[in-house]
Amino acid sequence: MKTGEALTIGQLAKAGGVRVQTVRYYERRRLLLPTSRLPSGYRLYGDEALKRLRFIKNAQALGFTLREIEGLLNLRVQSVNHCREVQTKASAKLATVEAKIRDLEALARALRTLIRSCRAGRPTDHCPILASLESSVLESGVEKCNGKKPNGGRGGKAGAKESTRRHKDRVART
Amino acid sequence: MKTGEALTIGQLAKAGGVRVQTVRYYERRRLLLPTSRLPSGYRLYGDEALKRLRFIKNAQALGFTLREIEGLLNLRVQSVNHCREVQTKASAKLATVEAKIRDLEALARALRTLIRSCRAGRPTDHCPILASLESSVLESGVEKCNGKKPNGGRGGKAGAKESTRRHKDRVART
DNA sequence: CTTGACCCTGTACCTTGGTAGAGGGTGTAC
DNA sequence: GTACACCCTCTACCAAGGTACAGGGTCAAG
């Protein structure tokens, strides 16, 4: 199966460290389209596809969802027209990325302290790294506020018992 | 419902920004146990529980799974006995945290470049940030190698067609 | 012209991390 | 003593991200 410079789906998957089905799954999600197809229907991929695949995998490991990754991959300056929009999105992404870096640095410091304690034979707190991520800059919801809360499919029947939070908080704490 | 210094599950959930059911889910996963219970069965939580809850949420946003978070929370120097083990685990965690930081910094740089291009009215590449996470230090699989591949439940019937990768890679690439 | 290792579509299933509801008990204020 | 806003357990369901066949076609090598 000579494909010249192009990769078949199997070769791409292997190079990217994922399954063939995963590549097809990404195609369904419109994240990674084949460059072309053979008359037989076989998918062919160029070099860029491998970069995209690796980007996706790495971004996932950094806590981005596929939806967010799609947004990242579509960030580019096409024309001056919607430049403003791209800039806004990119700035927002940058802010969450920087917040993640700060949190990870706090965690890294805590781990280093723990390792030092270890080396010194000094017993630690119940859970020494707990405080490192205690109150993050992330607020872990920056991205999700684009309307459309999930709710599932079974349709809200009204009168939900738990889950609604219209309550009074009248506990004493004497 | 006077509980002194303790929090009920509803108060804890609200303070942590999650649902009551999520707290109970974490309890099932042994990530967050109640400090005590009232005779009625009501769960009560101390201050530490809130810290744990926040830690869990933040660590998730940083790309850690609940299983990994459990590992992080259990890292502590209890006795000199298994100190070696803790140190090994902590070092491994530190390495993945540092790799994540490096990747995020590359992504941040790419985003800043993109924003500058935007500001300059200069059109960009097809996807300017692609290269930032091209070949990460992460290898996004450091954690998963603790035996037991999933496989599901339906049991491998043998002779799987796709999914096994015993193949020859004989494409020409002339 | 067959064999073996690919590839295709389609559909069903899996794991992770939650959510929701049924059915019923608890706690305090009026 | 009865509202009302909690709380309990148990079970079913959901969305995201994959995984796994089934059933069938394709492509080089021998």
Coordinates of C-alpha atoms (C1' of nucleotides) in Angstrom, one line a residue:
Chain A
M1 CA 0.0 0.0 0.0
K2 CA 2.2 2.8 -1.3
T3 CA 0.8 6.1 -0.2
G4 CA 3.8 8.3 -0.9
E5 CA 4.1 10.9 1.9
A6 CA 0.7 10.2 3.3
L7 CA -0.2 8.1 6.3
T8 CA -3.0 5.6 6.5
I9 CA -5.2 5.7 9.5
G10 CA -3.3 2.8 11.1
Q11 CA 0.0 4.5 10.7
L12 CA -1.3 7.8 12.0
A13 CA -2.8 6.1 15.0
K14 CA 0.3 4.2 15.8
A15 CA 2.5 7.3 15.5
G16 CA 0.1 9.2 17.8
G17 CA -0.2 6.5 20.3
V18 CA -3.9 6.0 20.0
R19 CA -6.3 3.5 18.5
V20 CA -7.6 3.6 15.0
Q21 CA -11.1 3.9 16.4
T22 CA -10.1 7.0 18.4
V23 CA -8.9 8.7 15.2
R24 CA -12.3 8.0 13.6
Y25 CA -13.9 9.2 16.8
Y26 CA -12.0 12.5 16.5
E27 CA -13.2 12.7 12.9
R28 CA -16.8 12.4 14.0
R29 CA -16.1 15.2 16.5
R30 CA -14.6 17.2 13.5
L31 CA -11.3 17.5 15.3
L32 CA -9.2 15.7 12.9
L33 CA -10.2 15.3 9.3
P34 CA -8.4 13.1 6.7
T35 CA -6.5 15.1 4.1
S36 CA -7.9 12.9 1.3
R37 CA -9.4 9.5 0.6
L38 CA -8.4 6.8 -1.8
P39 CA -11.0 5.7 -4.3
S40 CA -11.5 2.7 -2.1
G41 CA -12.5 5.0 0.8
Y42 CA -9.3 4.6 2.7
R43 CA -8.4 7.7 4.7
L44 CA -5.1 9.5 4.1
Y45 CA -3.4 11.9 6.4
G46 CA -0.7 14.5 6.0
D47 CA 2.0 15.6 8.4
E48 CA -0.3 18.2 10.0
A49 CA -2.7 15.5 11.1
L50 CA 0.0 13.9 13.3
K51 CA 0.7 17.3 14.9
R52 CA -3.0 17.8 15.5
L53 CA -3.3 14.3 17.1
R54 CA -0.4 15.0 19.4
F55 CA -1.8 18.4 20.3
I56 CA -5.1 16.8 21.2
K57 CA -3.5 14.2 23.4
N58 CA -1.3 16.6 25.2
A59 CA -4.0 19.2 25.7
Q60 CA -6.2 16.5 27.2
A61 CA -3.5 15.6 29.7
L62 CA -3.5 19.3 30.7
G63 CA -7.2 19.2 31.6
F64 CA -8.8 20.5 28.4
T65 CA -11.9 18.8 27.1
L66 CA -12.3 17.9 23.4
R67 CA -14.6 20.8 23.0
E68 CA -12.1 23.2 24.4
I69 CA -9.4 21.7 22.3
E70 CA -11.5 22.3 19.2
G71 CA -11.7 25.9 20.2
L72 CA -7.9 26.1 20.6
L73 CA -7.3 24.5 17.3
N74 CA -9.6 27.0 15.6
L75 CA -7.9 30.0 17.0
R76 CA -6.2 31.9 14.1
V77 CA -6.2 35.2 12.5
Q78 CA -8.0 34.7 9.2
S79 CA -9.0 38.2 8.4
V80 CA -9.0 41.5 10.2
N81 CA -12.8 41.2 10.4
H82 CA -13.2 38.8 13.3
C83 CA -9.8 39.5 14.7
R84 CA -11.4 41.1 17.8
E85 CA -13.2 37.9 18.5
V86 CA -10.1 35.8 18.2
Q87 CA -8.2 38.1 20.5
T88 CA -10.9 37.9 23.1
K89 CA -11.0 34.1 23.0
A90 CA -7.2 33.8 23.0
S91 CA -6.9 36.1 26.0
A92 CA -9.5 34.1 27.9
K93 CA -7.6 30.9 27.1
L94 CA -4.4 32.5 28.1
A95 CA -5.9 33.4 31.4
T96 CA -7.0 29.9 32.2
V97 CA -3.6 28.5 31.1
E98 CA -1.8 30.9 33.3
A99 CA -4.1 30.0 36.2
K100 CA -3.3 26.3 35.7
I101 CA 0.4 27.1 35.7
R102 CA 0.1 28.9 39.0
D103 CA -1.8 26.0 40.6
L104 CA 0.6 23.5 39.3
E105 CA 3.5 25.4 40.6
A106 CA 1.9 25.5 44.1
L107 CA 1.4 21.7 43.8
A108 CA 5.0 21.3 42.7
R109 CA 6.3 23.3 45.7
A110 CA 4.2 21.2 48.0
L111 CA 5.6 18.0 46.5
R112 CA 9.1 19.2 46.8
T113 CA 8.6 20.1 50.5
L114 CA 7.1 16.6 51.0
I115 CA 10.1 15.0 49.4
R116 CA 12.5 17.0 51.6
S117 CA 10.6 16.0 54.7
C118 CA 10.9 12.5 53.5
R119 CA 14.6 12.8 53.1
A120 CA 14.9 14.3 56.5
G121 CA 13.0 11.5 58.1
R122 CA 10.6 14.1 59.4
P123 CA 7.0 13.0 59.6
T124 CA 4.5 15.2 57.9
D125 CA 1.0 16.5 58.4
H126 CA -2.0 14.3 57.8
C127 CA -2.0 15.4 54.2
P128 CA 0.8 17.9 53.5
I129 CA -0.1 18.9 50.0
L130 CA -3.7 19.6 50.8
A131 CA -3.2 23.3 51.2
S132 CA -1.4 23.8 47.9
L133 CA -4.6 23.8 45.8
E134 CA -6.8 25.0 48.6
S135 CA -8.3 28.0 46.9
S136 CA -7.3 28.2 43.3
V137 CA -7.3 31.0 40.8
L138 CA -9.0 28.6 38.5
E139 CA -12.5 28.5 39.9
S140 CA -12.8 25.5 37.6
G141 CA -15.8 26.8 35.7
V142 CA -14.4 29.5 33.4
E143 CA -15.1 27.5 30.3
K144 CA -18.4 25.9 31.1
C145 CA -20.4 29.1 31.2
N146 CA -21.4 29.0 27.5
G147 CA -25.1 28.5 28.1
K148 CA -26.9 25.1 27.8
K149 CA -26.6 23.3 31.1
P150 CA -26.7 19.6 30.5
N151 CA -29.7 18.3 32.5
G152 CA -29.6 15.0 30.7
G153 CA -32.5 13.9 28.5
R154 CA -35.2 12.7 30.8
G155 CA -36.6 16.2 31.1
G156 CA -37.1 18.0 34.4
K157 CA -40.4 16.9 35.8
A158 CA -40.5 19.8 38.2
G159 CA -40.4 19.7 42.0
A160 CA -36.9 18.4 42.2
K161 CA -36.0 17.5 45.7
E162 CA -32.3 17.7 46.0
S163 CA -30.3 19.7 43.4
T164 CA -32.2 22.9 43.7
R165 CA -30.5 25.3 46.1
R166 CA -33.2 27.7 47.2
H167 CA -32.5 27.2 50.9
K168 CA -31.9 29.3 54.0
D169 CA -28.7 28.2 55.6
R170 CA -30.0 28.6 59.1
V171 CA -27.4 26.5 61.0
A172 CA -26.2 28.0 64.2
R173 CA -22.4 27.5 64.4
T174 CA -22.4 28.5 68.1
Chain B
M1 CA -29.8 21.9 63.2
K2 CA -27.0 23.1 65.4
T3 CA -23.9 21.3 64.5
G4 CA -21.3 23.4 66.3
E5 CA -18.2 23.7 64.2
A6 CA -19.2 20.9 61.9
L7 CA -20.8 21.2 58.4
T8 CA -23.7 19.2 57.1
I9 CA -23.3 17.7 53.7
G10 CA -25.4 20.4 52.2
Q11 CA -23.3 23.2 53.7
L12 CA -20.1 21.4 52.6
A13 CA -21.4 21.0 49.1
K14 CA -22.4 24.6 48.8
A15 CA -19.1 25.9 50.2
G16 CA -17.2 23.6 47.8
G17 CA -19.4 24.5 44.8
V18 CA -20.6 21.0 44.1
R19 CA -23.8 19.0 44.5
V20 CA -24.7 17.0 47.6
Q21 CA -24.7 13.9 45.4
T22 CA -21.2 14.6 44.3
V23 CA -19.9 14.7 47.9
R24 CA -21.6 11.3 48.4
Y25 CA -20.0 10.1 45.2
Y26 CA -16.6 11.1 46.5
E27 CA -17.4 9.2 49.7
R28 CA -18.1 6.0 47.7
R29 CA -14.8 6.6 46.0
R30 CA -13.2 6.9 49.5
L31 CA -11.9 10.3 48.6
L32 CA -13.8 12.3 51.2
L33 CA -15.2 10.6 54.3
P34 CA -17.4 12.4 56.8
T35 CA -15.7 13.2 60.1
S36 CA -18.7 11.7 62.0
R37 CA -22.3 11.0 61.9
L38 CA -25.3 12.0 64.0
P39 CA -27.4 9.3 65.5
S40 CA -29.9 10.0 62.7
G41 CA -27.2 9.1 60.2
Y42 CA -26.6 12.6 59.1
R43 CA -23.0 13.1 57.9
L44 CA -20.9 15.8 59.6
Y45 CA -17.7 17.3 58.1
G46 CA -14.8 19.2 59.7
D47 CA -12.7 22.0 58.2
E48 CA -10.3 19.6 56.5
A49 CA -13.2 18.2 54.4
L50 CA -13.7 21.5 52.7
K51 CA -10.0 21.7 51.9
R52 CA -10.0 18.2 50.5
L53 CA -13.1 19.0 48.4
R54 CA -11.4 22.1 47.0
F55 CA -8.2 20.2 46.3
I56 CA -10.2 17.6 44.4
K57 CA -11.9 20.1 42.2
N58 CA -8.7 22.0 41.5
A59 CA -6.7 19.0 40.8
Q60 CA -9.4 17.8 38.4
A61 CA -9.1 21.0 36.4
L62 CA -5.4 20.4 36.1
G63 CA -6.0 17.1 34.4
F64 CA -5.7 14.6 37.2
T65 CA -8.2 11.8 37.5
L66 CA -10.0 11.0 40.7
R67 CA -7.7 7.9 41.0
E68 CA -4.6 10.1 40.7
I69 CA -6.0 12.6 43.2
E70 CA -6.6 9.8 45.7
G71 CA -2.9 9.0 45.3
L72 CA -1.9 12.6 45.8
L73 CA -4.1 12.9 48.9
N74 CA -2.6 9.8 50.4
L75 CA 1.0 11.1 50.0
R76 CA 2.4 11.7 53.5
V77 CA 5.3 10.6 55.6
Q78 CA 3.7 8.4 58.3
S79 CA 6.7 6.5 59.5
V80 CA 10.2 6.1 58.3
N81 CA 9.3 2.6 57.2
H82 CA 7.6 3.3 53.9
C83 CA 9.2 6.7 53.5
R84 CA 11.1 5.4 50.5
E85 CA 7.9 4.5 48.8
V86 CA 6.3 7.9 49.4
Q87 CA 9.4 9.6 48.1
T88 CA 9.3 7.6 44.9
K89 CA 5.7 8.3 44.4
A90 CA 6.1 12.0 45.2
S91 CA 9.0 12.3 42.8
A92 CA 7.0 10.7 40.0
K93 CA 4.1 13.1 40.7
L94 CA 6.5 16.0 40.7
A95 CA 7.9 15.0 37.3
T96 CA 4.4 14.9 35.7
V97 CA 3.5 18.2 37.4
E98 CA 6.7 19.8 36.0
A99 CA 6.0 18.4 32.6
K100 CA 2.5 19.8 32.6
I101 CA 3.9 23.2 33.6
R102 CA 6.3 23.1 30.7
D103 CA 3.6 22.2 28.3
L104 CA 1.3 24.9 29.6
E105 CA 4.1 27.4 29.3
A106 CA 4.6 26.5 25.7
L107 CA 0.9 26.9 25.1
A108 CA 0.9 30.2 26.9
R109 CA 3.7 31.5 24.7
A110 CA 1.8 30.4 21.6
L111 CA -1.3 32.2 22.7
R112 CA 0.6 35.4 23.4
T113 CA 2.2 35.3 20.0
L114 CA -1.3 34.8 18.5
I115 CA -2.6 37.7 20.4
R116 CA 0.3 39.9 19.3
S117 CA -0.4 38.9 15.7
C118 CA -3.9 39.8 16.2
R119 CA -3.1 43.2 17.5
A120 CA -0.7 43.8 14.6
G121 CA -3.4 42.8 12.1
R122 CA -1.0 40.2 10.8
P123 CA -2.7 37.0 9.6
T124 CA -1.4 33.8 11.1
D125 CA -0.7 30.3 10.1
H126 CA -3.5 27.8 9.5
C127 CA -3.3 26.9 13.2
P128 CA -0.6 28.9 14.9
I129 CA -0.6 27.1 18.3
L130 CA -0.4 23.6 16.9
A131 CA 3.3 23.4 17.3
S132 CA 3.3 24.4 20.9
L133 CA 2.2 21.0 22.2
E134 CA 3.7 19.0 19.3
S135 CA 5.8 16.6 21.2
S136 CA 5.3 16.9 24.9
V137 CA 7.4 15.8 27.8
L138 CA 4.2 14.4 29.2
E139 CA 3.8 11.3 27.1
S140 CA 0.3 11.3 28.7
G141 CA 0.5 7.8 30.0
V142 CA 2.8 7.9 33.0
E143 CA 0.0 7.1 35.4
K144 CA -1.9 4.5 33.6
C145 CA 0.8 1.8 33.7
N146 CA -0.3 0.2 36.9
G147 CA -1.4 -3.1 35.3
K148 CA -5.0 -4.1 34.6
K149 CA -6.0 -2.8 31.1
P150 CA -9.7 -2.1 31.1
N151 CA -11.0 -4.3 28.3
G152 CA -14.6 -3.9 29.5
G153 CA -16.6 -6.8 30.8
R154 CA -17.7 -8.7 27.8
G155 CA -14.5 -10.8 27.9
G156 CA -12.1 -11.0 25.0
K157 CA -13.3 -13.7 22.7
A158 CA -9.9 -14.0 21.0
G159 CA -9.1 -13.1 17.4
A160 CA -9.9 -9.4 17.8
K161 CA -9.7 -7.8 14.4
E162 CA -8.8 -4.2 15.0
S163 CA -7.2 -3.2 18.3
T164 CA -4.4 -5.7 18.2
R165 CA -1.3 -4.2 16.7
R166 CA 0.9 -7.1 15.5
H167 CA 1.5 -5.6 12.1
K168 CA 4.3 -5.1 9.7
D169 CA 4.3 -1.4 8.6
R170 CA 5.3 -2.1 5.1
V171 CA 4.3 1.2 3.5
A172 CA 6.8 2.5 1.0
R173 CA 7.1 6.3 1.7
T174 CA 9.1 6.8 -1.5
Chain C
dC1 C1' -6.3 -16.1 -6.9
dT2 C1' -5.7 -16.7 -2.3
dT3 C1' -4.0 -15.2 2.1
dG4 C1' -3.1 -11.9 5.7
dA5 C1' -3.0 -7.5 7.2
dC6 C1' -5.0 -3.7 6.5
dC7 C1' -9.3 -0.6 5.7
dC8 C1' -14.6 0.7 5.6
dT9 C1' -19.4 1.6 8.0
dG10 C1' -22.5 0.9 11.6
dT11 C1' -23.9 -0.1 16.1
dA12 C1' -23.5 -1.6 20.7
dC13 C1' -20.9 -1.3 24.7
dC14 C1' -17.5 0.4 28.3
dT15 C1' -15.4 3.6 32.0
dT16 C1' -15.3 7.9 34.5
dG17 C1' -17.4 11.3 36.9
dG18 C1' -21.5 12.8 38.0
dT19 C1' -27.0 13.7 38.4
dA20 C1' -31.7 12.6 39.3
dG21 C1' -35.6 10.6 41.5
dA22 C1' -38.2 7.4 44.5
dG23 C1' -39.4 6.5 48.9
dG24 C1' -38.8 7.7 53.4
dG25 C1' -36.7 9.8 57.9
dT26 C1' -35.1 14.2 60.8
dG27 C1' -35.0 18.9 63.0
dT28 C1' -36.8 23.1 64.2
dA29 C1' -40.1 27.0 63.8
dC30 C1' -44.6 28.2 64.1
Chain D
dG1 C1' -48.4 18.7 65.5
dT2 C1' -47.5 20.0 61.2
dA3 C1' -44.8 22.4 57.6
dC4 C1' -40.7 22.7 55.2
dA5 C1' -36.2 22.3 54.3
dC6 C1' -33.1 19.5 55.1
dC7 C1' -31.0 14.5 55.5
dC8 C1' -30.8 9.1 54.4
dT9 C1' -30.3 4.8 51.0
dC10 C1' -30.8 2.7 46.6
dT11 C1' -31.1 2.6 42.0
dA12 C1' -31.3 4.3 37.4
dC13 C1' -29.7 7.4 34.2
dC14 C1' -26.6 10.9 31.8
dA15 C1' -22.5 12.9 29.0
dA16 C1' -17.8 12.5 27.5
dG17 C1' -14.4 9.9 25.6
dG18 C1' -13.4 5.9 23.9
dT19 C1' -13.5 0.6 22.5
dA20 C1' -15.1 -3.5 20.4
dC21 C1' -17.2 -6.3 17.3
dA22 C1' -20.0 -7.6 13.0
dG23 C1' -20.0 -7.8 8.3
dG24 C1' -17.7 -6.8 4.5
dG25 C1' -14.2 -4.6 1.1
dT26 C1' -9.0 -3.6 -0.4
dC27 C1' -4.2 -4.3 -1.4
dA28 C1' 0.4 -6.2 -2.0
dA29 C1' 2.9 -10.7 -1.8
dG30 C1' 3.5 -15.4 -3.0

